[in-house]
Amino acid sequence: MNNLTFFTEFILLGLSTDRHIQALLFVLFLVIYLLTLVGNLTMILVIRRDSHLHIPMYFFLGHLSFLDICFSSVTMPKMLQNFLSRKKSISAWGCVTQSFFFLLSGCAEASLLSAMAYDCHAAVCHPLLYTVVMNRPLCTAMVSAAWGTGFLNSLVNNLFIHKLYFCGSNIISHFCCELPSLFPLSCTDPTVNEFLLSGSSAFLGLLTLPLILFSYSRIISAILSICSSEGRGKAFSTCSSHLTVVLLFYGMALFRYISPTSGSVLERVVSIQYSVITSLLNPLIYSLKNQEVKAALQRMLRQRMCSSEKGFSA
């Protein structure tokens, strides 16, 4: 750690310095975190237990739910702790570890969303060949590639932190240790690190955005060519939820990592949106807008109720 910093901890300013507001924020974000865990764990459980959902679309959705749990768990527990503590500190190693897993989860989710866009394209444009095109080896390879891309991107960027010396202020004007918020604290020139982060983020965007744009251009074309309004509605329902998630997550994340860091409140709001709110909304979007998921959830609840009634009768 001597090569990394001259002090042993950072101070996270968080979202507010007012004690009363912090208490309200603690309750609010605790509810959000618990709902995120319950919602995504329920999605994983429903997908694993219902054989009707053992298709590629829900294979990706199960991994997305797991990623959302990881993404929110990287920052939320420490954020909740700091809401109640006077000294809102995080160790230097803890800060670097948090930034590593934060970037890993974010990059992996961006990559997974592009894979899900291609899956939607295959489902709408090639419905008869869907299970052939999106076979299990391809789905596994795409998910592995998403995790691998996130790991490599995070590893490279966090390794280069060790080239910086943090000998000035240790106060981070953020609620977590995101890399863009660490660079202004360096007393050595962080230009190379900023260029690497912006370049890797742009590269990830150029790698995944064309696939998303291609997939949705083909999807829109295929939907418009469907004669029946019922068929168009079903095709649109299949992919509109995924497009909503992409717009919520992708745009804000790219804006945060490509634009210069200013330490403004807007940056913290944007970070909350893609690292906290999106993880909360994903299971709601996919469960409320997807008839198959709602039907599977109802079947699981009926089975549990029947099992409970049998146990009570016995």
Coordinates of N, CA and C in Angstrom, one line a residue, residues 148-277:
G148 N -16.0 -12.0 -18.5 CA -14.6 -11.8 -18.8 C -14.2 -10.4 -19.2
T149 N -15.1 -9.8 -20.0 CA -14.9 -8.4 -20.4 C -14.9 -7.5 -19.2
G150 N -15.9 -7.7 -18.3 CA -15.9 -6.9 -17.1 C -14.7 -7.0 -16.2
F151 N -14.2 -8.3 -16.1 CA -13.1 -8.6 -15.2 C -11.8 -7.9 -15.8
L152 N -11.6 -8.1 -17.1 CA -10.3 -7.5 -17.7 C -10.3 -6.0 -17.7
N153 N -11.5 -5.4 -18.0 CA -11.6 -4.0 -18.0 C -11.3 -3.4 -16.6
S154 N -11.9 -4.0 -15.6 CA -11.7 -3.6 -14.2 C -10.3 -3.8 -13.7
L155 N -9.7 -5.0 -14.1 CA -8.4 -5.3 -13.6 C -7.4 -4.3 -14.2
V156 N -7.4 -4.0 -15.5 CA -6.5 -3.1 -16.1 C -6.6 -1.7 -15.5
N157 N -7.8 -1.2 -15.3 CA -8.0 0.2 -14.8 C -7.5 0.3 -13.3
N158 N -7.8 -0.8 -12.5 CA -7.5 -0.7 -11.1 C -6.0 -1.0 -10.9
L159 N -5.3 -1.7 -11.8 CA -3.9 -1.9 -11.6 C -3.2 -0.6 -11.8
F160 N -3.7 0.2 -12.7 CA -3.0 1.5 -13.0 C -3.2 2.5 -11.8
I161 N -4.1 2.2 -10.9 CA -4.2 3.1 -9.7 C -2.9 3.1 -8.9
H162 N -2.2 2.0 -9.0 CA -1.0 1.9 -8.2 C 0.1 2.8 -8.7
K163 N -0.1 3.4 -9.9 CA 0.8 4.4 -10.4 C 0.6 5.8 -9.8
L164 N -0.5 5.9 -9.1 CA -0.8 7.2 -8.5 C -0.4 7.3 -7.0
Y165 N -0.1 8.6 -6.6 CA 0.2 8.8 -5.2 C -0.9 9.8 -4.6
F166 N -1.6 9.3 -3.6 CA -2.6 10.1 -3.0 C -2.1 10.8 -1.7
C167 N -1.5 12.0 -1.9 CA -0.9 12.6 -0.7 C -1.5 13.9 -0.3
G168 N -2.7 14.2 -0.9 CA -3.4 15.5 -0.6 C -4.6 15.2 0.2
S169 N -5.7 15.7 -0.2 CA -7.0 15.4 0.5 C -7.4 14.0 0.3
N170 N -8.0 13.4 1.3 CA -8.6 12.0 1.2 C -10.1 12.0 1.2
I171 N -10.7 13.2 0.9 CA -12.1 13.3 1.0 C -12.7 13.1 -0.4
I172 N -13.5 12.1 -0.6 CA -14.2 11.7 -1.9 C -15.6 12.3 -1.9
S173 N -15.8 13.2 -2.9 CA -17.2 13.8 -3.0 C -18.1 12.9 -3.7
H174 N -18.3 11.7 -3.1 CA -19.2 10.7 -3.7 C -19.6 9.7 -2.6
F175 N -20.5 8.8 -2.9 CA -21.0 7.9 -1.9 C -20.3 6.5 -2.0
C176 N -19.4 6.4 -3.0 CA -18.6 5.1 -3.2 C -17.3 5.5 -3.9
C177 N -16.5 4.5 -4.0 CA -15.1 4.6 -4.6 C -15.2 4.3 -6.1
E178 N -15.8 5.2 -6.8 CA -15.8 5.1 -8.3 C -14.5 5.7 -8.8
L179 N -13.9 5.1 -9.8 CA -12.6 5.6 -10.2 C -12.6 7.0 -10.6
P180 N -13.6 7.5 -11.4 CA -13.5 9.0 -11.7 C -13.5 9.9 -10.5
S181 N -14.0 9.5 -9.4 CA -14.0 10.3 -8.2 C -12.7 10.2 -7.4
L182 N -11.9 9.2 -7.7 CA -10.6 9.0 -7.1 C -9.5 9.9 -7.8
F183 N -9.6 10.0 -9.1 CA -8.5 10.7 -9.8 C -8.2 12.1 -9.4
P184 N -9.2 12.9 -9.0 CA -8.9 14.3 -8.6 C -8.1 14.4 -7.3
L185 N -8.1 13.3 -6.5 CA -7.4 13.3 -5.2 C -5.9 13.0 -5.4
S186 N -5.5 12.6 -6.6 CA -4.1 12.3 -6.8 C -3.2 13.5 -6.9
C187 N -2.0 13.4 -6.2 CA -1.1 14.5 -6.3 C -0.1 14.3 -7.5
T188 N -0.2 13.2 -8.1 CA 0.5 13.0 -9.4 C -0.5 13.1 -10.5
D189 N 0.0 13.3 -11.7 CA -0.9 13.5 -12.9 C -1.7 12.2 -13.2
P190 N -3.0 12.3 -13.1 CA -3.8 11.1 -13.4 C -4.3 11.1 -14.9
T191 N -3.7 11.9 -15.8 CA -4.1 11.9 -17.2 C -4.2 10.6 -17.8
V192 N -3.1 9.8 -17.6 CA -3.0 8.5 -18.2 C -4.2 7.6 -17.7
N193 N -4.5 7.7 -16.4 CA -5.6 6.9 -15.9 C -6.9 7.3 -16.4
E194 N -7.1 8.6 -16.5 CA -8.4 9.1 -17.0 C -8.5 8.7 -18.5
F195 N -7.4 8.8 -19.3 CA -7.5 8.4 -20.7 C -7.8 6.9 -20.8
L196 N -7.2 6.1 -19.9 CA -7.4 4.7 -20.0 C -8.8 4.3 -19.7
L197 N -9.4 5.0 -18.6 CA -10.8 4.7 -18.2 C -11.7 5.2 -19.3
S198 N -11.5 6.4 -19.8 CA -12.4 6.9 -20.9 C -12.3 6.0 -22.2
G199 N -11.0 5.6 -22.5 CA -10.8 4.8 -23.7 C -11.4 3.4 -23.6
S200 N -11.2 2.8 -22.4 CA -11.8 1.4 -22.2 C -13.3 1.5 -22.2
S201 N -13.9 2.6 -21.6 CA -15.4 2.7 -21.6 C -15.9 3.0 -23.0
A202 N -15.2 3.8 -23.8 CA -15.6 4.1 -25.2 C -15.4 2.8 -26.0
F203 N -14.4 2.0 -25.8 CA -14.2 0.8 -26.5 C -15.3 -0.2 -26.2
L204 N -15.7 -0.3 -24.9 CA -16.8 -1.2 -24.5 C -18.0 -0.7 -25.2
G205 N -18.3 0.6 -25.2 CA -19.5 1.1 -25.9 C -19.5 0.8 -27.4
L206 N -18.3 1.0 -28.0 CA -18.2 0.7 -29.5 C -18.3 -0.8 -29.8
L207 N -17.9 -1.6 -28.8 CA -18.0 -3.1 -28.9 C -19.5 -3.6 -28.8
T208 N -20.2 -3.0 -27.9 CA -21.5 -3.5 -27.6 C -22.7 -2.7 -28.2
L209 N -22.5 -1.3 -28.3 CA -23.6 -0.5 -28.9 C -24.0 -0.9 -30.3
P210 N -23.0 -1.1 -31.2 CA -23.4 -1.5 -32.6 C -24.3 -2.8 -32.6
L211 N -24.0 -3.7 -31.7 CA -24.8 -5.0 -31.6 C -26.2 -4.6 -31.2
I212 N -26.3 -3.7 -30.2 CA -27.6 -3.3 -29.7 C -28.4 -2.6 -30.8
L213 N -27.7 -1.6 -31.5 CA -28.4 -0.9 -32.5 C -28.8 -1.8 -33.7
F214 N -27.9 -2.7 -34.1 CA -28.2 -3.6 -35.2 C -29.4 -4.5 -34.8
S215 N -29.4 -5.0 -33.6 CA -30.5 -5.9 -33.1 C -31.8 -5.2 -33.1
Y216 N -31.8 -3.9 -32.6 CA -33.1 -3.3 -32.5 C -33.6 -2.7 -33.8
S217 N -32.7 -2.4 -34.7 CA -33.1 -1.9 -36.0 C -33.8 -3.1 -36.8
R218 N -33.2 -4.3 -36.6 CA -33.9 -5.5 -37.2 C -35.2 -5.8 -36.5
I219 N -35.2 -5.6 -35.2 CA -36.4 -5.9 -34.5 C -37.6 -5.0 -34.9
I220 N -37.3 -3.7 -35.0 CA -38.3 -2.7 -35.4 C -38.8 -3.0 -36.8
S221 N -37.9 -3.4 -37.7 CA -38.2 -3.7 -39.0 C -39.1 -5.0 -39.1
A222 N -38.8 -6.0 -38.3 CA -39.6 -7.2 -38.2 C -41.0 -6.9 -37.6
I223 N -41.0 -6.1 -36.6 CA -42.3 -5.8 -36.0 C -43.3 -5.1 -36.9
L224 N -42.7 -4.1 -37.7 CA -43.5 -3.4 -38.6 C -44.0 -4.2 -39.8
S225 N -43.3 -5.3 -40.0 CA -43.7 -6.2 -41.2 C -44.8 -7.2 -40.7
I226 N -45.1 -7.3 -39.4 CA -46.1 -8.3 -38.9 C -47.4 -7.7 -39.3
C227 N -48.3 -8.6 -39.9 CA -49.6 -8.1 -40.3 C -50.6 -7.9 -39.2
S228 N -50.7 -8.8 -38.3 CA -51.7 -8.8 -37.2 C -51.2 -7.8 -36.1
S229 N -52.1 -7.1 -35.5 CA -51.8 -6.2 -34.4 C -51.5 -7.0 -33.2
E230 N -52.1 -8.2 -33.0 CA -51.8 -9.1 -31.9 C -50.3 -9.5 -31.9
G231 N -49.9 -9.9 -33.1 CA -48.5 -10.4 -33.3 C -47.5 -9.2 -33.1
R232 N -47.9 -8.0 -33.5 CA -47.0 -6.9 -33.3 C -46.9 -6.6 -31.8
G233 N -48.0 -6.7 -31.1 CA -48.0 -6.4 -29.7 C -47.2 -7.4 -28.9
K234 N -47.3 -8.7 -29.3 CA -46.5 -9.7 -28.6 C -45.0 -9.5 -28.8
A235 N -44.7 -9.2 -30.1 CA -43.3 -9.0 -30.4 C -42.7 -7.8 -29.7
F236 N -43.5 -6.7 -29.6 CA -43.0 -5.5 -28.9 C -42.9 -5.8 -27.4
S237 N -43.8 -6.5 -26.9 CA -43.8 -6.8 -25.4 C -42.6 -7.7 -25.1
T238 N -42.1 -8.5 -26.0 CA -41.0 -9.4 -25.8 C -39.7 -8.5 -25.5
C239 N -39.6 -7.4 -26.3 CA -38.3 -6.7 -26.2 C -38.4 -5.3 -25.7
S240 N -39.6 -4.8 -25.4 CA -39.7 -3.4 -24.9 C -39.1 -3.3 -23.5
S241 N -39.3 -4.3 -22.7 CA -38.7 -4.3 -21.3 C -37.2 -4.2 -21.4
H242 N -36.6 -5.0 -22.3 CA -35.2 -5.0 -22.4 C -34.7 -3.6 -22.9
L243 N -35.4 -3.0 -23.8 CA -35.0 -1.7 -24.3 C -35.1 -0.7 -23.2
T244 N -36.1 -0.8 -22.4 CA -36.2 0.1 -21.2 C -35.0 0.0 -20.3
V245 N -34.6 -1.2 -20.0 CA -33.4 -1.4 -19.2 C -32.1 -0.8 -19.8
V246 N -32.0 -1.0 -21.1 CA -30.8 -0.5 -21.8 C -30.8 1.0 -21.8
L247 N -31.9 1.7 -22.0 CA -31.9 3.1 -21.9 C -31.7 3.6 -20.5
L248 N -32.2 3.0 -19.5 CA -31.9 3.4 -18.1 C -30.5 3.2 -17.7
F249 N -29.9 2.1 -18.1 CA -28.5 1.8 -17.6 C -27.4 2.3 -18.5
Y250 N -27.6 2.1 -19.8 CA -26.5 2.3 -20.7 C -26.1 3.7 -20.9
G251 N -27.1 4.5 -21.2 CA -26.9 5.9 -21.5 C -26.2 6.7 -20.3
M252 N -26.7 6.4 -19.1 CA -26.2 7.1 -17.9 C -24.8 6.6 -17.6
A253 N -24.5 5.3 -17.7 CA -23.2 4.8 -17.4 C -22.1 5.4 -18.4
L254 N -22.5 5.4 -19.7 CA -21.5 6.0 -20.7 C -21.3 7.4 -20.4
F255 N -22.3 8.2 -20.1 CA -22.2 9.6 -19.8 C -21.2 9.8 -18.6
R256 N -21.4 8.9 -17.6 CA -20.5 9.1 -16.4 C -19.1 8.8 -16.6
Y257 N -18.8 7.8 -17.4 CA -17.4 7.4 -17.6 C -16.7 8.0 -18.8
I258 N -17.4 8.6 -19.7 CA -16.7 9.3 -20.8 C -16.6 10.8 -20.6
S259 N -17.5 11.4 -19.8 CA -17.4 12.9 -19.6 C -16.4 13.2 -18.5
P260 N -15.9 14.4 -18.4 CA -14.9 14.8 -17.4 C -15.6 14.8 -16.0
T261 N -14.8 14.5 -15.0 CA -15.3 14.5 -13.6 C -15.3 15.9 -13.0
S262 N -16.4 16.3 -12.4 CA -16.5 17.6 -11.8 C -16.8 17.5 -10.3
G263 N -17.2 16.4 -9.8 CA -17.6 16.2 -8.4 C -18.9 16.8 -8.0
S264 N -19.8 17.1 -9.0 CA -21.1 17.7 -8.8 C -22.1 16.7 -8.2
V265 N -23.2 17.2 -7.8 CA -24.3 16.4 -7.2 C -24.9 15.6 -8.4
L266 N -24.9 16.1 -9.6 CA -25.4 15.4 -10.7 C -24.7 14.1 -11.0
E267 N -23.4 14.0 -10.8 CA -22.7 12.8 -11.0 C -23.1 11.7 -10.0
R268 N -23.4 12.2 -8.7 CA -23.8 11.2 -7.7 C -25.2 10.7 -8.0
V269 N -26.1 11.6 -8.5 CA -27.4 11.2 -8.9 C -27.4 10.2 -10.1
V270 N -26.5 10.5 -11.1 CA -26.4 9.6 -12.2 C -25.9 8.2 -11.8
S271 N -24.9 8.2 -10.8 CA -24.3 6.9 -10.3 C -25.4 6.1 -9.6
I272 N -26.2 6.8 -8.8 CA -27.3 6.1 -8.1 C -28.3 5.5 -9.1
Q273 N -28.5 6.2 -10.2 CA -29.5 5.8 -11.2 C -29.1 4.4 -11.8
Y274 N -27.8 4.3 -12.2 CA -27.4 3.1 -12.9 C -26.9 2.0 -12.0
S275 N -26.4 2.4 -10.8 CA -25.9 1.3 -9.9 C -26.9 0.9 -8.8
V276 N -27.9 1.7 -8.5 CA -28.9 1.3 -7.5 C -30.3 1.2 -8.0
I277 N -30.8 2.3 -8.7 CA -32.2 2.3 -9.2 C -32.4 1.2 -10.3

